[in-house]
Short mmCIF file of C-alpha atoms in Angstrom, two decimals:
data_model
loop_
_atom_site.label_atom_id
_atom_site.label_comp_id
_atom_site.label_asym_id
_atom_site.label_seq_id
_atom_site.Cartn_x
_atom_site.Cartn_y
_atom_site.Cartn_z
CA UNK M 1 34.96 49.91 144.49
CA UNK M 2 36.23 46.75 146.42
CA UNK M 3 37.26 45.21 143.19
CA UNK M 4 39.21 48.46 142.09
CA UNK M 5 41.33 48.00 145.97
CA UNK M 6 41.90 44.52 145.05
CA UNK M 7 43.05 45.47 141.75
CA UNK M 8 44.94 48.32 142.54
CA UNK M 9 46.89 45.86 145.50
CA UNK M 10 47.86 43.18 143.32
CA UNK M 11 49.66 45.77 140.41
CA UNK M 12 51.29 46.95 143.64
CA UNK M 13 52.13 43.94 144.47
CA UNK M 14 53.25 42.55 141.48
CA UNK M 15 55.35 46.03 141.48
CA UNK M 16 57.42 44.85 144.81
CA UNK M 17 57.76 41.23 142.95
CA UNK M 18 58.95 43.18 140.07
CA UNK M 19 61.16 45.34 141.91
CA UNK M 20 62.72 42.29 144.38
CA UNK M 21 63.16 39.95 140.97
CA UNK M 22 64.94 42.81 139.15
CA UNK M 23 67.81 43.23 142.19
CA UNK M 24 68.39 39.77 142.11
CA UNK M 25 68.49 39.69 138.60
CA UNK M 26 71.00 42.46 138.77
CA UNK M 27 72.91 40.04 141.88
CA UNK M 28 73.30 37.54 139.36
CA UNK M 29 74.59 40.04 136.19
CA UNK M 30 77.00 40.91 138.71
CA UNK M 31 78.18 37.48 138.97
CA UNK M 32 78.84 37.07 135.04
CA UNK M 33 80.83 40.38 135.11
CA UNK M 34 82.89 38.85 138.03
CA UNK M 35 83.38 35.93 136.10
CA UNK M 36 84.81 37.35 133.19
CA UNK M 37 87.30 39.16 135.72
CA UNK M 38 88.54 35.77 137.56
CA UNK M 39 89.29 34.07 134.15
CA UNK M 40 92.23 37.21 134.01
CA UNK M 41 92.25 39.66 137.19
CA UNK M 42 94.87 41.61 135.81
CA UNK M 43 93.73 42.07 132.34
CA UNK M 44 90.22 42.05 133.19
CA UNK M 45 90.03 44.63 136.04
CA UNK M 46 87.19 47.18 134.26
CA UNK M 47 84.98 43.87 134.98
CA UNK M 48 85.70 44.15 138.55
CA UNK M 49 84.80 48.19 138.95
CA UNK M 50 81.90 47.31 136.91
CA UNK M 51 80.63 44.89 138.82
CA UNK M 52 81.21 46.28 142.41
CA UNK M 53 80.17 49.39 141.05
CA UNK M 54 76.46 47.19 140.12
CA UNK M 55 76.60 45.76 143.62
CA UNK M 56 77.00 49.27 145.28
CA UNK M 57 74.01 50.34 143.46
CA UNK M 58 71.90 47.62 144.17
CA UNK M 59 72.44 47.60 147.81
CA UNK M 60 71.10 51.51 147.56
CA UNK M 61 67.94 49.99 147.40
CA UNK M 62 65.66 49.80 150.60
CA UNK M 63 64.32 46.10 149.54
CA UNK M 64 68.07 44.91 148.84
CA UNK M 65 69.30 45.96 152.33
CA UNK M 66 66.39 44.32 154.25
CA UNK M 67 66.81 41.10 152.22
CA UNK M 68 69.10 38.67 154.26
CA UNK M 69 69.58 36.27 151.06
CA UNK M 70 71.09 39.43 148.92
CA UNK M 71 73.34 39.87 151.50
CA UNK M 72 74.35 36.65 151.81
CA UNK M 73 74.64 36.78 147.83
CA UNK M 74 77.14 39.72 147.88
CA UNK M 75 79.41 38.47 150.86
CA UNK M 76 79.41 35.29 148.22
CA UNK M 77 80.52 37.60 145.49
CA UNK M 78 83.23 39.28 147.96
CA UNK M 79 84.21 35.78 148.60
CA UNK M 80 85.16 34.75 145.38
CA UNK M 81 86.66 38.15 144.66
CA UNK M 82 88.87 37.33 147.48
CA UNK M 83 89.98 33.79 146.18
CA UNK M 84 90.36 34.55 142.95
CA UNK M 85 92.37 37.51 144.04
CA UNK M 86 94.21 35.56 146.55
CA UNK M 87 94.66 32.76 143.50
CA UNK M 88 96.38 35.41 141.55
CA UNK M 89 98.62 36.62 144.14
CA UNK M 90 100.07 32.40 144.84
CA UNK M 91 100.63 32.49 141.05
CA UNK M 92 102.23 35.91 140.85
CA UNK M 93 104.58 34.78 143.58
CA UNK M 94 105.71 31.60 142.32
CA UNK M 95 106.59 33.18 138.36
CA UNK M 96 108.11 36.18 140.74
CA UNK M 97 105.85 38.52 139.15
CA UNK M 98 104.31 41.46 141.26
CA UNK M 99 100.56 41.42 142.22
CA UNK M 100 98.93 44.20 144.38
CA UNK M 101 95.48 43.27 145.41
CA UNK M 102 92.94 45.31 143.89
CA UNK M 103 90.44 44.73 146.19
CA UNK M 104 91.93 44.62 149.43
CA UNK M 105 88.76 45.29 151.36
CA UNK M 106 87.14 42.05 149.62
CA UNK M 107 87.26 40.08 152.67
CA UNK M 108 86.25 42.40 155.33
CA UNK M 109 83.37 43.08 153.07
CA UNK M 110 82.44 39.66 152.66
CA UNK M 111 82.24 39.09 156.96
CA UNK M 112 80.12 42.07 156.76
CA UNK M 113 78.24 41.19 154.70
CA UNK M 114 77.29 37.50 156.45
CA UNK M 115 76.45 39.58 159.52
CA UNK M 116 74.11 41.76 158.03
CA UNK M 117 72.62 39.08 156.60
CA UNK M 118 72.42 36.76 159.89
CA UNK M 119 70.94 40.05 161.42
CA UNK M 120 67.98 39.91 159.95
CA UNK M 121 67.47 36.09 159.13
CA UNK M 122 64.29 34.53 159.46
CA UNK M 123 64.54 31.01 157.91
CA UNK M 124 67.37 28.53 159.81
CA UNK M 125 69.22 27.88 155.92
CA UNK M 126 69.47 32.07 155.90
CA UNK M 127 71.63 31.49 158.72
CA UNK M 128 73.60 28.01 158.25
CA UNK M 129 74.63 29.79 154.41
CA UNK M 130 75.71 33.17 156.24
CA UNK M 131 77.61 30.75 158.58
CA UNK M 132 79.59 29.11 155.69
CA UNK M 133 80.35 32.37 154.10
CA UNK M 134 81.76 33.16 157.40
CA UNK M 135 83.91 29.94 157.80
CA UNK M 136 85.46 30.90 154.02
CA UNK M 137 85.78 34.76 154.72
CA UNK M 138 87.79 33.52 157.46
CA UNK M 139 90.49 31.88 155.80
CA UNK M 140 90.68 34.84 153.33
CA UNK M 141 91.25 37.15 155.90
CA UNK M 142 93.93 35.96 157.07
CA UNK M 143 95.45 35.16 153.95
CA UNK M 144 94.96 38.84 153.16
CA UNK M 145 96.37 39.98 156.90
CA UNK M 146 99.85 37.77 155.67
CA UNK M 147 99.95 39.32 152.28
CA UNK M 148 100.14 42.84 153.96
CA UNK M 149 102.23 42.33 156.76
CA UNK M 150 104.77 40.62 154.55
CA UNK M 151 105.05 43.93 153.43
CA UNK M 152 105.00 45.64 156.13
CA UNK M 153 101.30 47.24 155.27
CA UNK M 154 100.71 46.54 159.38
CA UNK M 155 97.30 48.44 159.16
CA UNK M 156 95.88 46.54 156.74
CA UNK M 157 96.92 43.32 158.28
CA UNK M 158 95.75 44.69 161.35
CA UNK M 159 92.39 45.22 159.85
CA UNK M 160 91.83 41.85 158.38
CA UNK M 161 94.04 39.80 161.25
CA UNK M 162 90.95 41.32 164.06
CA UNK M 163 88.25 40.37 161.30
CA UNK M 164 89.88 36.86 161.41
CA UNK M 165 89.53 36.74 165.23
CA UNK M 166 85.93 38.20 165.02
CA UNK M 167 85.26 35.26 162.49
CA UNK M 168 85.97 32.97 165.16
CA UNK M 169 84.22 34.23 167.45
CA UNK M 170 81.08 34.22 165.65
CA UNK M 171 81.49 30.67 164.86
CA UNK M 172 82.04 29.35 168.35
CA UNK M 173 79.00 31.15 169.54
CA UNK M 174 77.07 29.49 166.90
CA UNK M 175 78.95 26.21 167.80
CA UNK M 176 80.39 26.43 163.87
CA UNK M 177 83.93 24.76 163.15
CA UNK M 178 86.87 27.57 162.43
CA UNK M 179 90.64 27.50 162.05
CA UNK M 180 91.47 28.95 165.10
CA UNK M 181 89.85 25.86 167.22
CA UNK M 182 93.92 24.74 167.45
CA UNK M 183 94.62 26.73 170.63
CA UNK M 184 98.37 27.01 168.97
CA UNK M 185 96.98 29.05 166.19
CA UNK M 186 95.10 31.20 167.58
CA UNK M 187 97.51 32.37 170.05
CA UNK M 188 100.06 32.86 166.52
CA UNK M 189 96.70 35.07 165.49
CA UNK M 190 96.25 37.07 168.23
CA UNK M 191 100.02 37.54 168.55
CA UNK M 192 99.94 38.77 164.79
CA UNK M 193 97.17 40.75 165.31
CA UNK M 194 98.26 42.49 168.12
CA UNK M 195 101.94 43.16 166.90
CA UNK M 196 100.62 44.03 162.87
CA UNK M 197 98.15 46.74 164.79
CA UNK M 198 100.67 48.15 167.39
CA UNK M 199 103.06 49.17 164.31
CA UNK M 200 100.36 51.33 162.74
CA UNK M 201 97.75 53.90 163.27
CA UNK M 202 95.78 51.53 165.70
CA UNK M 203 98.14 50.67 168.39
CA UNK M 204 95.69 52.08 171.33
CA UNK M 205 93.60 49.19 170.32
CA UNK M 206 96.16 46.72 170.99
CA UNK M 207 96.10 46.42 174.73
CA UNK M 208 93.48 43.87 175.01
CA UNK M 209 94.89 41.30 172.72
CA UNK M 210 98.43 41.82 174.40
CA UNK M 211 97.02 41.70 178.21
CA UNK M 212 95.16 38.34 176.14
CA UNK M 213 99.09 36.76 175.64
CA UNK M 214 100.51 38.06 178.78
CA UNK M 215 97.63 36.35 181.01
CA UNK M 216 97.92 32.82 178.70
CA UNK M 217 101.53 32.44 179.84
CA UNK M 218 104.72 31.63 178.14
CA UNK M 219 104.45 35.12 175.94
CA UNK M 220 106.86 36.38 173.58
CA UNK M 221 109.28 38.95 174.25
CA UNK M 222 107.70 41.35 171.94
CA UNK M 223 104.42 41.06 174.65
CA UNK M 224 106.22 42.31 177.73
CA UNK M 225 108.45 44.91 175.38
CA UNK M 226 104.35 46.42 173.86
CA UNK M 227 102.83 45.92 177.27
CA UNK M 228 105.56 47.96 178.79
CA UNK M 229 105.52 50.90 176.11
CA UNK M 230 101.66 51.15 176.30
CA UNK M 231 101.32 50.95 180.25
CA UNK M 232 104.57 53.99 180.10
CA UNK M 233 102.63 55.92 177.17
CA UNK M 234 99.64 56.00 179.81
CA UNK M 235 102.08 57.22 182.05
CA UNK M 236 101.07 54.18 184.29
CA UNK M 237 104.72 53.49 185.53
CA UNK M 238 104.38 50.81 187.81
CA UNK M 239 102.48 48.74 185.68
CA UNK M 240 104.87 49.21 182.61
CA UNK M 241 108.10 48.33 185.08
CA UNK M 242 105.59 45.54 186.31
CA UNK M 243 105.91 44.13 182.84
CA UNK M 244 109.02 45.09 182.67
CA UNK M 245 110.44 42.83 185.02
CA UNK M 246 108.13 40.07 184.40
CA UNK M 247 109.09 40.12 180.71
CA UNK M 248 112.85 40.13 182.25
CA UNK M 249 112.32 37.18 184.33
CA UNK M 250 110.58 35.26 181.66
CA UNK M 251 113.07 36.26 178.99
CA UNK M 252 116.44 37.41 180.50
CA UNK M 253 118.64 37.91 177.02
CA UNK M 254 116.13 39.48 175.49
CA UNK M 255 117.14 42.78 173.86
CA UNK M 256 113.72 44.26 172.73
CA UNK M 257 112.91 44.56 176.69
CA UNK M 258 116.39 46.43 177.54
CA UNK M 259 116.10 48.88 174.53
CA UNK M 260 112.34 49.73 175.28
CA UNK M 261 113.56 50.91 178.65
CA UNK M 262 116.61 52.72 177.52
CA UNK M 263 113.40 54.72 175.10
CA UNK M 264 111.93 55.05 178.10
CA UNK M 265 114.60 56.60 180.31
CA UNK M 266 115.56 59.32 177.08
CA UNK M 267 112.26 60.17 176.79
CA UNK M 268 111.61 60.97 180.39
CA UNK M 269 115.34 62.26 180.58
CA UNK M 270 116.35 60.26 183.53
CA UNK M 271 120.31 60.28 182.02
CA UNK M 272 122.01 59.30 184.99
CA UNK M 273 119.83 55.99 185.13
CA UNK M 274 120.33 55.83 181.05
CA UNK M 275 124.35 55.49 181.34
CA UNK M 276 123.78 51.95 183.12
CA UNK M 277 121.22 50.82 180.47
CA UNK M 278 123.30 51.91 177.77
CA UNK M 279 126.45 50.11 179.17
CA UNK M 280 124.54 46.84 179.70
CA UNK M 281 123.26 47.14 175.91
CA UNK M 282 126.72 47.42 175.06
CA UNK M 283 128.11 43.99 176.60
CA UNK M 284 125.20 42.12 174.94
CA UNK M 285 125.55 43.93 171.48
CA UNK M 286 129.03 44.79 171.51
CA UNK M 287 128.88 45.66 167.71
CA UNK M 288 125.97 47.58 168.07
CA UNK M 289 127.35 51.52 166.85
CA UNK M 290 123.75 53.02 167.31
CA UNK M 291 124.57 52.11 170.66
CA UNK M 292 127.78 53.61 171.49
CA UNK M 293 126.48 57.19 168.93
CA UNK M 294 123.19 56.94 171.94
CA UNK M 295 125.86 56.62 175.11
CA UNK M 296 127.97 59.05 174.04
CA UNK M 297 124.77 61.47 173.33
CA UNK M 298 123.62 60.77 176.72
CA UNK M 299 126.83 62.10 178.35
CA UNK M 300 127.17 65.22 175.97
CA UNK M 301 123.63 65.93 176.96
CA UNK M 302 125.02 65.15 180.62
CA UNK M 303 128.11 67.57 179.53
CA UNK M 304 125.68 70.45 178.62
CA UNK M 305 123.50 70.24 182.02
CA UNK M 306 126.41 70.47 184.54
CA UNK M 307 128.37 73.35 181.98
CA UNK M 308 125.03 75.49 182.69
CA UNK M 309 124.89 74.72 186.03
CA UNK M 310 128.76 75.96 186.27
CA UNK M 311 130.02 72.70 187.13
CA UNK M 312 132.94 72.74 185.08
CA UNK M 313 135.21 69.79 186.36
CA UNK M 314 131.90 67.63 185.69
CA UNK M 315 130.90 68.84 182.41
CA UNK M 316 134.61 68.60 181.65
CA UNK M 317 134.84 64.84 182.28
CA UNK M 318 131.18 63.80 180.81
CA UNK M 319 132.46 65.36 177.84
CA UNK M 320 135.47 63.33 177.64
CA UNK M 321 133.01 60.45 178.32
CA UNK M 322 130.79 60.67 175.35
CA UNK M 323 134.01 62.00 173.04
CA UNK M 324 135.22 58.04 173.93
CA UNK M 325 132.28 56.88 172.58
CA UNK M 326 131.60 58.93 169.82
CA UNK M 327 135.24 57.43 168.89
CA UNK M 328 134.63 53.76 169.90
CA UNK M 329 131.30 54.23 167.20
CA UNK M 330 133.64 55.30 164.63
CA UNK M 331 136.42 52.31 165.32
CA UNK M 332 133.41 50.23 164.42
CA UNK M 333 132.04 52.12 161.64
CA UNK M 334 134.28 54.84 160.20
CA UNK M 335 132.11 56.28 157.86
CA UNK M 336 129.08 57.01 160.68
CA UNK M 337 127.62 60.50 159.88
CA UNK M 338 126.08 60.74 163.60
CA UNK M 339 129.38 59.98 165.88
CA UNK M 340 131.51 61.90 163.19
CA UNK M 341 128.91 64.89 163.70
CA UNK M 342 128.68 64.61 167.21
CA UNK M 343 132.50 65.13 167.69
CA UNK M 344 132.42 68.53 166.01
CA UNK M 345 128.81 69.16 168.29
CA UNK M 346 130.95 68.35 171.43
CA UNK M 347 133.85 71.13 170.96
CA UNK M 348 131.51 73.69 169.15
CA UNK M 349 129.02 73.75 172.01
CA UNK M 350 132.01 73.99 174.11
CA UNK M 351 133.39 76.94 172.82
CA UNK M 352 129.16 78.54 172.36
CA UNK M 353 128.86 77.59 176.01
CA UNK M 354 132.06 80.70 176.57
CA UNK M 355 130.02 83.30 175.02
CA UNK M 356 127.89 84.88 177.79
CA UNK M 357 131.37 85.32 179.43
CA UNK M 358 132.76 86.37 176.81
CA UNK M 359 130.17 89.03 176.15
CA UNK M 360 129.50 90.06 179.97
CA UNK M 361 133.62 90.70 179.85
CA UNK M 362 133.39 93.10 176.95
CA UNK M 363 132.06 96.00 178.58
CA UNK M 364 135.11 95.23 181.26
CA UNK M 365 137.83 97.66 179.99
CA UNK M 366 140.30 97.21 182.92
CA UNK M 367 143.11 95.78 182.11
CA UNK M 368 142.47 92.61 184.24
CA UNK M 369 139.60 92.18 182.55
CA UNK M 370 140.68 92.92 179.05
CA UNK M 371 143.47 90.12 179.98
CA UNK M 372 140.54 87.71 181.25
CA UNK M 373 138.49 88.58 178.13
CA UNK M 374 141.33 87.80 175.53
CA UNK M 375 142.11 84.65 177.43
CA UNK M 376 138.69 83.11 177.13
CA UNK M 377 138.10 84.20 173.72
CA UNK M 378 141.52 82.39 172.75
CA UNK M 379 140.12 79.20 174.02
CA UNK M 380 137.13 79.76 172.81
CA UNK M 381 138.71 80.25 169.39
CA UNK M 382 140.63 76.93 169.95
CA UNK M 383 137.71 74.74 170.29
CA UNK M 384 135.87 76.46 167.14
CA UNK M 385 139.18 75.11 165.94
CA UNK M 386 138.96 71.80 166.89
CA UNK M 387 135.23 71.47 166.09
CA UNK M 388 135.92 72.18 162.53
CA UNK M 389 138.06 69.08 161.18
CA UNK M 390 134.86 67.03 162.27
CA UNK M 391 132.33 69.09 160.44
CA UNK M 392 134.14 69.08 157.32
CA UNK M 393 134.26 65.12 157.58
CA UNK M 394 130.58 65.07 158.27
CA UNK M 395 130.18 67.50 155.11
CA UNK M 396 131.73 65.03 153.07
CA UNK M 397 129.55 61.92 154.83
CA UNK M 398 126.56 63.95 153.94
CA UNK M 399 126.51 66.71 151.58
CA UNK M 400 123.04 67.90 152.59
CA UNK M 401 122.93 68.07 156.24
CA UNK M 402 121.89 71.97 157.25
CA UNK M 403 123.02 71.41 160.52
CA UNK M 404 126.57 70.49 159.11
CA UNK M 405 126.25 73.89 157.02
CA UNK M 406 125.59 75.84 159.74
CA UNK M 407 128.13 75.13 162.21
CA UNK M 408 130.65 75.08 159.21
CA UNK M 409 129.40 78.68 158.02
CA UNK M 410 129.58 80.23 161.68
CA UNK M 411 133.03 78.73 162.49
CA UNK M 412 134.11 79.81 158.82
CA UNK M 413 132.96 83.39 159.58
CA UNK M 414 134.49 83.48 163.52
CA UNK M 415 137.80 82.72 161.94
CA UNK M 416 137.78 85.65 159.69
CA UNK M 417 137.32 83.21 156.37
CA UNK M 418 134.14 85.39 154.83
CA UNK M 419 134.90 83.70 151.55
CA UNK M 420 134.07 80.27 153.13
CA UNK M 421 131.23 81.28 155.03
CA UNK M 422 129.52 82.50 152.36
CA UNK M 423 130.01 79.80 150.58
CA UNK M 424 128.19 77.82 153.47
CA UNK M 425 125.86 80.66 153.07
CA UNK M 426 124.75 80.28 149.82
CA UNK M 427 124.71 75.74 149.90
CA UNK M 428 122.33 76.75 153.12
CA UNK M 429 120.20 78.83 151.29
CA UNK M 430 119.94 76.81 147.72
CA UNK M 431 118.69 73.56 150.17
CA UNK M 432 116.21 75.90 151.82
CA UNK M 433 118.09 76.68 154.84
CA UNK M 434 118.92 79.77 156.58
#
């Protein structure tokens, strides 16, 4: 009987040997398929899904995952697919061909794969080869971070730029060499980092790396402008003017900083404090139209509040305000859809602001009020009139504009021109509007 256990433990045995020899076995087959694919990684890409497809598989197996040196194996493999990848791309650019990465996750795998596998090391060389795979990964992450924020692919960039920085961080602890030693370039790192992941889906997690620049000293302008947009998106207000004005003092003709608080102001609708922004924007970017189209919306909006409120005189001269500016925009650029709209908004809400009088007057059949009611409706009439010179040039700056349509059909129809506004009508309805 005790020579059957002993039997029976060696075939088992022999079984794990078996089963431990055949992954690796399968590590290395892998490696031939890749090789085929880095000879040609654009006409060989089938060898690449084959062989990450083999290296998913084999890492669905129990003994693969708890074996430190297969994991260092396939963050080796993930290596190379990122170099020869990378390789490709250098080549691509200098014949001016185009080259998308196929695998694009190659060298976040690869770091992952180093960790896993200095998780669970138990021999010292485990760890110094997981180490070395690190200090490679790490220049082919950020070689993959450029490639996508050159075109503007900020969360990818983001993705690998942090990897990058994680790199580093591994390596110093383990008192490893990386390329971020240069204090220079890793500042340039984080600063990429942080600005590649605040222009996409992960800008929450930029705060750190920004609050990282802004406590180093000597920041760029872009720091203070982020730090100031994430403190006000918290609604934290003194901090974000804190920033503010110490992004101000450090950098004093810097635009980005003015422009973030003019945002700021529209978004919390503090107009009257907007108007001085605006005009300040102006006399550093005097040719700046988006600027004049935003001062002039600022006093229509201004316009529209006091007109409400029954302050005519002061609705009356805010609209006269932004009309100037709407017409400076258009000195500048004569063919600008917004200002050239905007006119035509400015008199038609003008003449739809008249309308509650207009209808509280009807049921007034007394001849004073009869008189009253045909006097407002005749100005009322003679603004619609005004508006619609600037609605047909808007038309004709942009064919497809509803809100163009709309005005253009309801002015049409006021007038008594049916033909016209159902011509409106009908363009409305063919681009899905009402």
């Amino acid at each position: 009987m005790k020579q059957f256990f002993i039997s029976t433990f060696i075939v088992l045995l022999a079984l794990n040997i078996a089963d431990a020899q055949e992954y690796k076995k399968q590590l290395k087959a892998a490696n031939k398929t890749l090789a085929k694919y880095y000879l040609d990684p654009v006409a060989n890409k089938a060898n690449l899904d084959e062989a990450i497809a083999s290296i998913n598989t084999i890492f669905s197996a129990d003994d693969a995952k708890a074996d430190p040196e297969a994991w260092i194996t396939k963050g080796q493999i993930f290596n190379e697919i990122a170099k020869a990848e990378m390789n490709k791309k250098v080549i691509s650019d200098q014949l001016k061909q185009e080259f998308t990465l196929p695998t694009p996750q190659a060298g976040l795998n690869a770091l992952e794969s180093f960790e896993k596998a200095m998780s669970m090391a138990v021999k010292k060389s485990q760890t110094k080869d997981a180490l070395a795979g690190i200090r490679e990964s790490e220049d082919h992450l950020n070689n993959i971070g450029i490639t996508y924020f050159q075109i503007q692919d900020y969360a990818n960039s983001y993705l690998n730029f942090k990897a990058s920085l994680k790199s580093h961080d591994i390596l110093k602890t383990n008192k490893e060499a990386s390329r971020l030693d240069d204090a220079m370039v890793k500042n340039d790192q984080v600063f990429y980092t942080a600005y590649a992941g605040y222009n996409s889906e992960y800008k929450n997690e930029t705060l750190p790396l920004f609050e990282s620049l802004y406590a180093g000293g000597k920041a760029q302008p872009f720091v203070y402008e982020a730090l100031f947009n994430l403190a006000a998106d918290k609604k934290d207000i003194t901090k974000a003017m804190e920033y503010l004005a110490a992004g101000r003092a450090a950098n004093p003709d810097d635009n980005g900083l003015l422009f973030a608080e003019i945002n700021f102001y529209l978004k919390e609708g503090k107009l009257d404090i907007l108007t001085d922004k605006l005009k300040a924007a102006i006399a550093k970017e005097p040719d700046n139209v988006s600027v004049y189209t935003t001062l002039g919306n600022v006093y229509d909006q201004l316009n529209q509040q006091e007109r409400t409120a029954g302050n005519i005189a002061k609705a009356d001269e805010y609209f006269n305000l932004a009309f100037d500016y709407f017409k400076q925009s258009l000195e500048k650029d004569p063919k600008n859809f917004d200002a050239t709209y905007s006119q035509g908004a400015l008199y038609y809400n003008k003449a739809a602001s008249m309308t509650a009088k207009l209808n509280e007057l009807s049921n007034d059949y007394s001849s004073a009020g009869t008189k009253k009611y045909n006097e407002i409706k005749a100005e009322m009439d003679g603004y619609f009139k005004q508006a619609l010179p600037y609605f047909i040039s808007a038309e004709q700056l942009d064919p497809k504009d509803q809100n163009t349509m709309i005005a253009l059909k309801e002015i049409y129809a006021r007038s008594g021109e049916l033909n016209k506004s159902t011509e409106y009508k009908n363009k409305l309805e063919a681009l899905g509007g009402n």
